[in-house]
Structures are given as structure tokens and as C-alpha cells.
Coordinates of C-alpha atoms and ligand atoms in Angstrom, one line a residue:
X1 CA 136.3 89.0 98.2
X2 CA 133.1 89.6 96.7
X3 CA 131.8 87.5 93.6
X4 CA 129.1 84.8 92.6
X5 CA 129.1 81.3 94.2
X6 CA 127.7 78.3 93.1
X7 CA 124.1 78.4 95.1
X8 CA 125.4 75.4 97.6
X9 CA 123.4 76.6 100.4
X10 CA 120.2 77.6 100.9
X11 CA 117.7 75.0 100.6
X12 CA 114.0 76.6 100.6
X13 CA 110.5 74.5 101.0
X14 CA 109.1 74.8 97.2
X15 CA 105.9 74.5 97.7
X16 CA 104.9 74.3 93.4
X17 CA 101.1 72.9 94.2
X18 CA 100.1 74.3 91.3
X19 CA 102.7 73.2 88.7
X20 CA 100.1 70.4 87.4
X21 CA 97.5 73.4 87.2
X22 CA 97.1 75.0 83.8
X23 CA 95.9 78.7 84.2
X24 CA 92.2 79.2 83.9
X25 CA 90.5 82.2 82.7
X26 CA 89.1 84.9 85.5
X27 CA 85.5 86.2 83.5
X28 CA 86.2 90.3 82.7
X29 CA 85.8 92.5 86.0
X30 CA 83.2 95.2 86.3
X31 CA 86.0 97.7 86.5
X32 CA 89.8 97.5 86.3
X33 CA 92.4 100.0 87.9
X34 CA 95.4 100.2 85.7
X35 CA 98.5 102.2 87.3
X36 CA 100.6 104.1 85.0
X37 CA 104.0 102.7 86.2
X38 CA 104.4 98.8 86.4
X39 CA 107.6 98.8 85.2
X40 CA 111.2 100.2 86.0
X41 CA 111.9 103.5 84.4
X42 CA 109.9 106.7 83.7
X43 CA 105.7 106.2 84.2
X44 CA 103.7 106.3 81.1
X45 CA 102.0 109.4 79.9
X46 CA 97.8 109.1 79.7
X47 CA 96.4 109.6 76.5
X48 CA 92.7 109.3 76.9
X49 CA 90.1 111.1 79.0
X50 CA 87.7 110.4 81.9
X51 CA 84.8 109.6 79.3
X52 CA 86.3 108.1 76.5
X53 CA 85.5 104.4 75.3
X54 CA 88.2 102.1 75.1
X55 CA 88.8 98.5 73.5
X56 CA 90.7 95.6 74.5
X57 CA 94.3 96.4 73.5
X58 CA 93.7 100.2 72.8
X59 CA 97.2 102.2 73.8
X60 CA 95.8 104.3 76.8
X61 CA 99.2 105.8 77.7
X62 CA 102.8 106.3 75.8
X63 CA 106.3 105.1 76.9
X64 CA 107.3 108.8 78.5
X65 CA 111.3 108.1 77.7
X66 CA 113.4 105.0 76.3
X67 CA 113.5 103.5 79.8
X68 CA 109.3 103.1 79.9
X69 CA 106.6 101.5 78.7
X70 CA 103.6 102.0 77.0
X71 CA 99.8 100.6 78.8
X72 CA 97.0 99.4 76.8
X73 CA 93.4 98.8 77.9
X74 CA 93.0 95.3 79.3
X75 CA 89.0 95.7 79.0
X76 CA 86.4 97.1 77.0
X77 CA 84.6 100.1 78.3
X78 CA 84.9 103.8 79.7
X79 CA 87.4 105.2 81.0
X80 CA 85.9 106.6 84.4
X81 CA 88.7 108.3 86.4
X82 CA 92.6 109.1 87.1
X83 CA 92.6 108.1 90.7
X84 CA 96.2 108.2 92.9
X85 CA 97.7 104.6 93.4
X86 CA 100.2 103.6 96.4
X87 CA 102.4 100.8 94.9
X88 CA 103.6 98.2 97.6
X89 CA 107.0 100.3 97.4
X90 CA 105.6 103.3 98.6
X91 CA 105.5 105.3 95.5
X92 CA 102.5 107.2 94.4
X93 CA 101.4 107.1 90.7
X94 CA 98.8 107.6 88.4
X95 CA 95.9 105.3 87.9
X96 CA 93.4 105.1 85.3
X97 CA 89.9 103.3 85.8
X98 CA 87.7 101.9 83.2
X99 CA 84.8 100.4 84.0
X100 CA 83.4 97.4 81.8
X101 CA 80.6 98.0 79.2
X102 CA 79.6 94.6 79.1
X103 CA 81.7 94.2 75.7
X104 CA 84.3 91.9 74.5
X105 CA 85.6 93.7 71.4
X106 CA 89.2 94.1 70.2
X107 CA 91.1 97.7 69.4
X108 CA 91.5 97.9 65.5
X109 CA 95.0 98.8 66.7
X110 CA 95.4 94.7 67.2
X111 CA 97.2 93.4 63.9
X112 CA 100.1 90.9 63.2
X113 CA 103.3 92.5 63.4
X114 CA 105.9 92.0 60.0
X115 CA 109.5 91.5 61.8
X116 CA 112.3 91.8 59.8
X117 CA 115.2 92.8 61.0
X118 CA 115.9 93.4 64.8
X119 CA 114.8 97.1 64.5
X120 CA 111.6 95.5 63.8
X121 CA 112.1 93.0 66.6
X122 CA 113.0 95.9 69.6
X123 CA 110.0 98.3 68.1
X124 CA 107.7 95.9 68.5
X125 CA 109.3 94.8 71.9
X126 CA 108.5 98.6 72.9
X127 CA 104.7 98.4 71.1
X128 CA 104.1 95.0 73.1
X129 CA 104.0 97.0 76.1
X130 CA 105.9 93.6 77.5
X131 CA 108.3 94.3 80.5
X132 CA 110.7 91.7 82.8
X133 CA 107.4 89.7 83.9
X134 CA 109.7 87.5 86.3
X135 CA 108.9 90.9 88.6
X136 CA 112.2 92.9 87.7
X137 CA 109.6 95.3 84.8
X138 CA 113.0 96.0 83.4
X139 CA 111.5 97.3 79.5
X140 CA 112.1 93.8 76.9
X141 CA 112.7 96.9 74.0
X142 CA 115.6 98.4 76.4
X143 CA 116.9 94.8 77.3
X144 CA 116.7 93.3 73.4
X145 CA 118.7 96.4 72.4
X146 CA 122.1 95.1 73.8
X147 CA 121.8 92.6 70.9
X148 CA 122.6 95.5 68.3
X149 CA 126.5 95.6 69.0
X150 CA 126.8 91.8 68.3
X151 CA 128.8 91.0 71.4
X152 CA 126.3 89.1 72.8
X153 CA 127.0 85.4 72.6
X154 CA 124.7 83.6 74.2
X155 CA 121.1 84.3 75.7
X156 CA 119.9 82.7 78.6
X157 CA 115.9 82.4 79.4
X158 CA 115.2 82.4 82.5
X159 CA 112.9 79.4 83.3
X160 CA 114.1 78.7 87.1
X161 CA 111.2 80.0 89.3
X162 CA 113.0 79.2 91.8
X163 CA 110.5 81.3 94.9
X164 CA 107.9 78.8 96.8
X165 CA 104.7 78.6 95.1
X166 CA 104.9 80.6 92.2
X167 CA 104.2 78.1 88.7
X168 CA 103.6 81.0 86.5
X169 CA 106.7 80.4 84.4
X170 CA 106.5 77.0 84.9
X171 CA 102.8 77.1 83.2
X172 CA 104.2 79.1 80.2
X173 CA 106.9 76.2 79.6
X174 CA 104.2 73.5 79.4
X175 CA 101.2 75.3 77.6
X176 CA 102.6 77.9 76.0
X177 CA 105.4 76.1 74.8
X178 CA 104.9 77.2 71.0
X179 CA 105.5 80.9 71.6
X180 CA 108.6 80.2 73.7
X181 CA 109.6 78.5 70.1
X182 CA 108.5 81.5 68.6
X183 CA 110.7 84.0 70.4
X184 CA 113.5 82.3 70.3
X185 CA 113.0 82.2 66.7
X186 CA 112.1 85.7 66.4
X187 CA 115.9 86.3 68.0
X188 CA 117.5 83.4 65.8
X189 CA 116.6 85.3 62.7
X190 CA 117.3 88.7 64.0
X191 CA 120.6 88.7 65.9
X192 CA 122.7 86.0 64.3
X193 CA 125.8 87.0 66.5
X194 CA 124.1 84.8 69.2
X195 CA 125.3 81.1 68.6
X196 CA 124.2 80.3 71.8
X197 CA 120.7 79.6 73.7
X198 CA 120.4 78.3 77.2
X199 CA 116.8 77.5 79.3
X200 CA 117.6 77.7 82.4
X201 CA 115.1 75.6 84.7
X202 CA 115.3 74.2 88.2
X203 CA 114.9 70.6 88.4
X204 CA 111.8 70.5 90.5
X205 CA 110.1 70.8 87.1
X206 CA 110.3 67.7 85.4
X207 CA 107.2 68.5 82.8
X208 CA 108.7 72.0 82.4
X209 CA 112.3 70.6 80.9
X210 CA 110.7 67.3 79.2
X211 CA 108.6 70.2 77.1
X212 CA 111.0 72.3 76.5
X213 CA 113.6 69.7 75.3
X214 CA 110.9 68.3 73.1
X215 CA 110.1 72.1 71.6
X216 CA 113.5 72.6 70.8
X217 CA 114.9 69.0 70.1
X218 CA 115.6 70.1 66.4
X219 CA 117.3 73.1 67.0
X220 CA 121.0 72.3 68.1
X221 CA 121.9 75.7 69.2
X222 CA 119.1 75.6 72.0
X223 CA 119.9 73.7 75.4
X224 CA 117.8 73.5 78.2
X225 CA 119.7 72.9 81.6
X226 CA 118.0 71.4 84.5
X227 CA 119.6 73.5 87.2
X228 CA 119.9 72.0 91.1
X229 CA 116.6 73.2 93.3
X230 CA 118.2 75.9 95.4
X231 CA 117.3 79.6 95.8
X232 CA 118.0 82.0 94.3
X233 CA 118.6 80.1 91.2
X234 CA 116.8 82.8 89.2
X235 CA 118.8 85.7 89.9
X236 CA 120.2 86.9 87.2
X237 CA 124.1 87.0 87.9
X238 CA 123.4 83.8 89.8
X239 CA 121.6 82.1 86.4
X240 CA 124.3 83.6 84.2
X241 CA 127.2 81.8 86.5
X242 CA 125.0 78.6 86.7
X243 CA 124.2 78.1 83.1
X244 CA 127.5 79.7 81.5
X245 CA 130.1 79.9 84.4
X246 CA 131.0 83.5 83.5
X247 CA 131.3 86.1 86.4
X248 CA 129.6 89.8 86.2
X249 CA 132.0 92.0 87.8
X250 CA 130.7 94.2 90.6
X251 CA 129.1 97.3 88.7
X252 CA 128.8 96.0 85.2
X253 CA 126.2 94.3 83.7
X254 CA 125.6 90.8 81.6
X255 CA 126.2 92.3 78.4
X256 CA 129.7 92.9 80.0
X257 CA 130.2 89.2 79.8
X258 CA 128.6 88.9 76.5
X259 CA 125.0 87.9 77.8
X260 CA 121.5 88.6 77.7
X261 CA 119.4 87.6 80.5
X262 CA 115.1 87.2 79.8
X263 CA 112.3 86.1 81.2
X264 CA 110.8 83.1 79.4
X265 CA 107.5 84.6 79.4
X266 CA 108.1 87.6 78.8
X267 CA 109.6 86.0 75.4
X268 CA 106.6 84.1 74.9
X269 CA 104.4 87.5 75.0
X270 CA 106.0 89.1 72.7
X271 CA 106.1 86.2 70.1
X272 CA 102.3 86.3 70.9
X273 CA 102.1 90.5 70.2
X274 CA 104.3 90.0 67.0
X275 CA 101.7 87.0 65.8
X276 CA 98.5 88.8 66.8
X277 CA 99.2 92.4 67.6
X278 CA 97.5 91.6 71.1
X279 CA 99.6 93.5 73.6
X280 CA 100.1 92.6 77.2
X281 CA 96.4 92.8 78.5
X282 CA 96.4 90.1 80.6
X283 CA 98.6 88.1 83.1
X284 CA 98.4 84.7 84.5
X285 CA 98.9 85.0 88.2
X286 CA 99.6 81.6 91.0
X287 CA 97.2 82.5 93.8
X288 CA 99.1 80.2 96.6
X289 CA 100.2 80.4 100.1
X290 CA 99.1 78.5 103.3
X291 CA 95.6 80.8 104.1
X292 CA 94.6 79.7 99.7
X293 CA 92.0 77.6 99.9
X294 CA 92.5 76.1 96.5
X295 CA 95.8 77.2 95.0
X296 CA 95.2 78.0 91.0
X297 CA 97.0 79.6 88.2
X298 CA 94.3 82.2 87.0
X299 CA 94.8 84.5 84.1
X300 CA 93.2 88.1 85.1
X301 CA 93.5 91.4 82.8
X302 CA 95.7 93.4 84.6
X303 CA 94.1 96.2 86.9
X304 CA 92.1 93.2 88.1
X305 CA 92.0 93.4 91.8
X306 CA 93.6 91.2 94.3
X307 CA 89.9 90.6 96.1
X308 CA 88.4 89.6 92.8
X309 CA 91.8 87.2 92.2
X310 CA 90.5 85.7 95.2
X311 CA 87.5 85.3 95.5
X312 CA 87.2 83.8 92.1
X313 CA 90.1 81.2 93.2
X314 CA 87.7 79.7 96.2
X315 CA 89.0 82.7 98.9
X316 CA 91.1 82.0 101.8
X317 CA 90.9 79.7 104.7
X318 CA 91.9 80.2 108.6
X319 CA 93.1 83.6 109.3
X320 CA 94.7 85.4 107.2
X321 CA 98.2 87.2 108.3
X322 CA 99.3 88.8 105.1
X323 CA 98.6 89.1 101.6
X324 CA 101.8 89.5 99.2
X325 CA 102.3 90.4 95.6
X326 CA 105.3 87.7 94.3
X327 CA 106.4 85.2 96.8
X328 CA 107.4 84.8 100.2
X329 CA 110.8 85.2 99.4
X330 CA 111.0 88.6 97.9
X331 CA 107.0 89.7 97.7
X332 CA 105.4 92.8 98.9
X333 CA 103.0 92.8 100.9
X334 CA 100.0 94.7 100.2
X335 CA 98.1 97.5 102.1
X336 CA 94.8 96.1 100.7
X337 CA 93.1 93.3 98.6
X338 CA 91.4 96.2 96.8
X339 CA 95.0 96.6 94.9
X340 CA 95.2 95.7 91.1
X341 CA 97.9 93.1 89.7
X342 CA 99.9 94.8 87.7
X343 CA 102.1 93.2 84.6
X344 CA 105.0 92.4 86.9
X345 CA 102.4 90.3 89.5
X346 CA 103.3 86.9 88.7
X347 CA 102.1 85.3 92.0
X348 CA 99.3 86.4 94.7
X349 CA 100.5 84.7 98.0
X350 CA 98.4 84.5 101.1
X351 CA 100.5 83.4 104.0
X352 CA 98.5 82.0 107.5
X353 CA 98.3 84.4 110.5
X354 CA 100.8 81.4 111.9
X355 CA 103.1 81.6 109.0
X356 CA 103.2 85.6 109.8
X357 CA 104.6 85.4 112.9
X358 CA 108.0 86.7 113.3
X359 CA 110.8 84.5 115.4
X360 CA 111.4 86.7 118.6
X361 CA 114.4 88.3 117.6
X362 CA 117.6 87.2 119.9
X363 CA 121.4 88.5 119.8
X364 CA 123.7 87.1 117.2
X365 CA 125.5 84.1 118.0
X366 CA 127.9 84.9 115.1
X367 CA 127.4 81.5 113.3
X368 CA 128.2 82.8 109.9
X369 CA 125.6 81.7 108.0
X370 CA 124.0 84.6 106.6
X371 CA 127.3 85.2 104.9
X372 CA 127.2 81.5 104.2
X373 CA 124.0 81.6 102.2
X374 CA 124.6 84.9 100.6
X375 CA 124.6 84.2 96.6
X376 CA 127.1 86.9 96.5
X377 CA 129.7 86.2 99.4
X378 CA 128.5 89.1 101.1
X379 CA 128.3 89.8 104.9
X380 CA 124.9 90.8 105.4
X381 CA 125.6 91.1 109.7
X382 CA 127.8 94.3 109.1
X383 CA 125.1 95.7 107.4
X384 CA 122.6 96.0 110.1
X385 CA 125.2 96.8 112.7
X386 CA 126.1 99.7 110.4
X387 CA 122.4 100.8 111.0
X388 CA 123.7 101.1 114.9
X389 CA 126.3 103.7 114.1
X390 CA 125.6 107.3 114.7
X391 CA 128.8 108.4 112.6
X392 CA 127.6 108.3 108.8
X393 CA 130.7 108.9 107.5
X394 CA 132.1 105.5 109.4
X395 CA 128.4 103.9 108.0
X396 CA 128.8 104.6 104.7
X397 CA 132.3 103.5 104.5
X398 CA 131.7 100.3 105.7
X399 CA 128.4 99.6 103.2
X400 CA 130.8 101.0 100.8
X401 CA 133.8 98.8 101.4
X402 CA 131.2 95.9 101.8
X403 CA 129.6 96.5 98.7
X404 CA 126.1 96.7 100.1
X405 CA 124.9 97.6 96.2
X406 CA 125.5 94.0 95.4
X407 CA 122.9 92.9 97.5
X408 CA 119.4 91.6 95.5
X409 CA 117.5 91.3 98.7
X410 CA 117.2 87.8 97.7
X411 CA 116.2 87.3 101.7
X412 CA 118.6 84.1 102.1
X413 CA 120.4 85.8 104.8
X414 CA 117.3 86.4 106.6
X415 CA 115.3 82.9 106.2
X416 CA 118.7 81.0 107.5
X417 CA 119.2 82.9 110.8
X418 CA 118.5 81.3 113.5
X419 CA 118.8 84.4 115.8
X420 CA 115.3 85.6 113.7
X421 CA 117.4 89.0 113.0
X422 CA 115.7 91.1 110.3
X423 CA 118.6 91.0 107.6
X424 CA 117.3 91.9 104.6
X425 CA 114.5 94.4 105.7
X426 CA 118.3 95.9 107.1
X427 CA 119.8 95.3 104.0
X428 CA 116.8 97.3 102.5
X429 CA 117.1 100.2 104.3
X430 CA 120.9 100.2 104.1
X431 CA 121.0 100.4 100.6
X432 CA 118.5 103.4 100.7
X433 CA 120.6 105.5 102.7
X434 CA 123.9 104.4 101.4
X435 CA 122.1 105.3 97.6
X436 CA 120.9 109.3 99.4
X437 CA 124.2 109.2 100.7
X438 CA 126.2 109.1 97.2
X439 CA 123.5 111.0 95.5
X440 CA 123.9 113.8 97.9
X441 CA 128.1 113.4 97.2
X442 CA 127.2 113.3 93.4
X443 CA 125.6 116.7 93.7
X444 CA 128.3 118.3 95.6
X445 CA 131.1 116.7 92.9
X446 CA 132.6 114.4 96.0
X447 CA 131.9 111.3 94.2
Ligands
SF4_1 S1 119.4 89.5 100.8 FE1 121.4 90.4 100.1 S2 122.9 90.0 101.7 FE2 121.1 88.6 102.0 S3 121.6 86.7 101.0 FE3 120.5 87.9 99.5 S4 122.0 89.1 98.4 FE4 123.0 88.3 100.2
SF4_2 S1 122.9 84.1 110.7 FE1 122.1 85.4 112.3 S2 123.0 84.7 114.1 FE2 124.2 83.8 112.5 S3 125.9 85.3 112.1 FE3 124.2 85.9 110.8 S4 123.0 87.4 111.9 FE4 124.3 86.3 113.4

């Protein structure tokens, strides 16, 4: 039986030192390297030159298909070079460097945006350039455009947070409270199907929900739920069953049940764009983790690099084991500090060399509680014994009859073992080959 549970289980350190911290602004870097995919979907197509002068907010590159996303210039200057960039994930894409001309000067490009009607609403979504920026870089425009068939009840913005050390969100509830109005006004007026609005935010942050609930005290059809402190309160199908008590079926999608899932700063961006005309430039980033020397919330342009993130917040103390991009929880970690953030970075976490260390791995005792902590009743220790079997067919069945596709690497199963197994880097690598695996059978009409 596979489905949704009420998160009962896994109880996680939070670790929100900077929730009291607003973010503070990171003077422009010499030279920014901006990476032509920071989203899900196709990677935008470049439309300037090595030599061409750019201006803050200038398009640089086009959405290249409806899943996609369009990338302006976060700085003023030249545009030096396309170099190759290595994401975290392992995928090589398209870079482009600009290099600051000492200039702070906005693109002529940068004007308020009239929104109407909800076309208006979803173009400008696509123009904002503004992705999932809780790290899914699912395209808003794409999202925003289940609200045309006028099924969608209710929308839920997701304020939860819920991965040790990252404030990011928390900071847009407190000082960016007004454009969180704004968005949700922007969708008032423009999808009136939706008689329902629910912030969804995880009790640990108490000045998070007093704001909100004073921003939105005169509008009745807004709530803001203070949701129990346990991970992964922010998944989405987690969210939707905490906040709404509806279940997404395996292989459909919240619009299925009538509801629309979004970041709460990703809202607050666009209801900035539509405002100004400023597209997302910049991003305010938590730099955190036990080898931080002082924890901040810093606001870089994106294509800023991790190094300059850094050193800026007061660099790192002790020895440094690894340097991730997100959280602990479900973070990558990163090859380099050189790296830029990208609009989906919403935390640089620098964990110990101590913290790094991995539990020497022992045999399953068969305690059950990876399945226990799993937010979606899944049985995460028949997926990495799969990995054992040399029979794929027999593999693949079982990740199939297990649903291993339902797993959001979430790392639960992983952080409650006590045998130290490696569950979700299994769970990773199951899901790859089980998705070759039905790709191949696609191709040759067997599935
Ligand atoms: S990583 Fe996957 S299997 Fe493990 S707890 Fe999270 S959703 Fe369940
Ligand atoms: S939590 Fe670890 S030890 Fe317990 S059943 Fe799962 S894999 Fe085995």
C-alpha cells in the first residue's frame, strides 16, 4: 500500500541560526558566471556575443521551449566568454561570463508590467525569468498555467523550509512580506476559480506566521497554517496532504486533486517583476553549516561564486569536509567553491570535516525504520538489495512493484538508519536505472 502519511516520524535537528538574520547585500563581483540551465526543462538559448555590453536585467538568453526559462544579466558589463559548466548533477551546460564594468545601470528592458487577465499573469511569469526557487526550477509560467481550466480550488504556498539551516524563505515571510501580498493578489484577481489560499509554514517560525497572519488578516480567503516541525514538511505531496488532507495518486499530479503547489518566494519575485520589470537577477542565499563561521543570509547576483559567497560571509572555520548547494538533507555537494549559485541556490551549507564522516556501514538489523520514516510508505531496504541482483528483469520488477518513482530522495530513510546503510544515494541510483530501463522498453513498444 503506497500513499502519503501524516509526517509522524522523522524528527531532524533544525538548526535556523539565521532566521533572526535579514539578508544583507554582497557588493557586485568582478565577474559572474551565469549557466544557461538552472531550471528543469530545455536550457536557454544565448542571444548575445563574447564582446557585447550588457545591463542589469538585459535578456541574455531565450526560454528554448514551453518547459524553459529565459536568463537575464545579473551585472553590468561585458560579456567575456561561453565557457562549459558541470552542474552538481553531472550535466554539462553552457555558461556565459560577463565581467563587471564598474557600472550599476539598469536594462531599458526594466519597466512595470500591466497584468490584466491571467494571460498577462503566466507571460509575465515566463518574462520574470522566475523558476521553483525552493530548488525544484520547475518554470512559475508552466506551473501558473494549470489555473486556466478552473479546476483548481485551492493554492497552497509553500512556506515550510522545513531542511536544517536554510532561512531563505523564512526571510522572504518577514521582509518581504508585501510582495507575498502582492502575488497572491496578482492570483486573486486573475483566477477567481480559486476560493481557497493556504501558507503552509512549520512552526519553528514564529515571526514567519505572526507576519504572515498580520499581511493577510483582512483577506478571509487566505489562511496561514502553522504545520508540526518535522521533515519533509515541504514536499510537495506531503504539504498538499498536511494543509488540505487530499491524496495525489501515484503518477498524477496536484492539479489532479485540484491544487497548485508554489514557492512563497518564488511568488514574491514575480510580484516584484510585475511591479518593477526587474527580473530575477539576484538571489538571497543562507550561507550555514557547522565549518560557517558566521552564518548570514546574503543576497548575491546569481553567477556569483560560492568562494566570493564565502568569503564575504566571514569564511569558514575548522576543517572543512564538504561544501553543498541546498541543505544537508537533499544538497549537492559541489566539485569546487569556484561554482556560481544559480536561481534555484537557496542555501550554501558548509558541513565540518567531523560532520562529513560517514557511520561505518554495518548489516541490516531489519528494524523497519527506513520504511517507518518514509513520507510515502515506501520500503526503501528492497531498493538497495535490488541493486544486489544480477537478473534485471527480477530488479526491475521489484522497483516497479515497489514504486521506486515515488521516491523524492527526501533522505529520511537514510538519516534514521542506524546500520549507516547508504539508502537514498541507493534510491538514487535505482531510480536511474529503473528510468533507462523503461525508456529502453518505450523504444522497443514493450511499455
Ligand atoms: S528518500 Fe525516498 S525512500 Fe527514503 S524516505 Fe525519502 S521518499 Fe522514502
Ligand atoms: S533502517 Fe537500516 S537497519 Fe533498519 S531496516 Fe532499514 S536498512 Fe535495515
Amino acid at each position: 500500500m503506497f500513499g502519503i502519511r501524516y509526517i509522524g516520524n522523522t524528527h531532524i535537528p533544525h538548526f535556523k541560526r539565521t532566521a533572526s538574520l535579514a539578508s544583507i547585500d554582497l557588493p557586485t563581483p568582478k565577474s559572474v558566471l551565469v549557466p544557461m540551465l538552472q531550471h528543469i526543462g530545455a536550457p536557454a538559448a544565448p542571444i548575445v556575443q563574447p564582446g557585447d555590453t550588457v545591463e542589469i536585467g538585459q535578456k541574455i538568453a531565450e526560454a528554448a521551449g514551453y518547459v524553459s526559462s529565459p536568463i537575464y544579466a545579473p551585472i553590468c558589463g561585458t560579456v567575456d566568454k561561453f565557457e562549459e559548466y558541470l552542474r552538481p548533477d553531472g550535466r554539462k551546460v553552457q555558461a556565459i561570463r560577463i565581467n563587471w564594468n564598474g557600472e550599476v545601470k539598469f536594462h531599458h528592458s526594466v519597466q512595470p508590467k500591466d497584468i490584466y487577465s491571467l494571460d498577462d499573469l503566466i507571460t509575465a511569469a515566463r518574462e520574470s525569468g522566475v523558476v521553483g526557487l525552493g530548488g525544484a526550477g520547475f518554470p512559475l509560467a508552466v506551473k501558473l498555467d494549470v489555473l486556466r481550466k478552473n479546476a483548481i480550488d485551492t493554492v497552497i504556498l509553500n512556506g515550510a523550509e522545513c531542511e536544517p539551516y536554510i532561512t531563505s524563505d523564512t526571510r522572504t515571510m518577514i521582509d518581504r512580506a508585501d510582495d507575498v501580498r502582492q502575488g497572491v493578489e496578482l492570483l486573486i484577481r486573475t483566477a477567481p476559480a480559486v476560493k481557497k489560499y493556504i501558507i503552509g509554514i512549520e512552526k519553528n517560525k514564529p515571526e514567519a506566521i505572526k507576519t504572515m497572519r498580520e499581511t493577510f488578516k483582512d483577506l478571509s480567503c487566505v489562511t496561514v497554517k502553522a504545520l508540526p516541525q518535522r521533515y519533509p514538511q515541504g514536499a510537495e505531496k506531503v504539504l498538499i496532504y498536511n494543509t488540505v488532507r487530499r491524496v495525489v495518486p501515484e503518477g498524477k499530479l496536484p492539479s489532479d486533486v485540484n491544487v497548485l503547489v508554489l514557492n512563497i518566494t518564488s511568488m514574491a519575485v514575480l510580484a516584484k517583476y510585475c511591479r518593477t520589470g526587474m527580473p530575477l537577477v539576484r538571489k538571497s542565499v543562507t550561507l550555514d553549516g557547522s565549518a560557517v563561521a558566521s552564518p548570514k543570509n546574503i543576497k548575491a547576483p546569481i553567477g556569483t561564486s560560492i568562494k566570493e559567497i564565502i568569503e564575504f560571509g566571514g569564511g569558514t572555520t575548522g576543517e572543512v569536509g564538504k561544501i553543498l548547494l541546498g541543505g544537508p538533507m537533499m544538497g549537492s555537494a559541489v566539485a569546487s567553491a569556484d561554482e556560481p549559485i544559480t536561481k534555484t541556490t537557496g542555501a550554501i551549507t558548509i558541513l565540518s570535516k567531523e560532520d562529513v564522516q560517514l557511520p561505518n556501514e554495518t548489516s541490516c538489523i531489519h528494524c523497519g525504520r527506513c520504511a517507518e520514516a518514509c513520507p510515502h510508505l515506501l520500503k526503501p531496504l528492497l531498493y538497495s538489495n535490488s541493486l544486489e541482483l544480477t537478473d534485471k528483469e527480477e530488479k526491475m520488477k521489484i522497483l516497479d512493484k515497489n514504486k521506486i518513482m515515488l521516491c523524492v530522495e527526501c533522505g529520511s530513510c537514510s538519516f534514521v538508519c542506524p546500520a549507516g546503510r547508504p539508502l537514498v544515494l541507493n534510491n538514487k541510483i535505482a531510480k536511474s536505472e529503473y528510468r533507462a530501463y523503461t525508456e529502453e522498453m518505450k523504444k522497443k513498444g514493450g511499455m
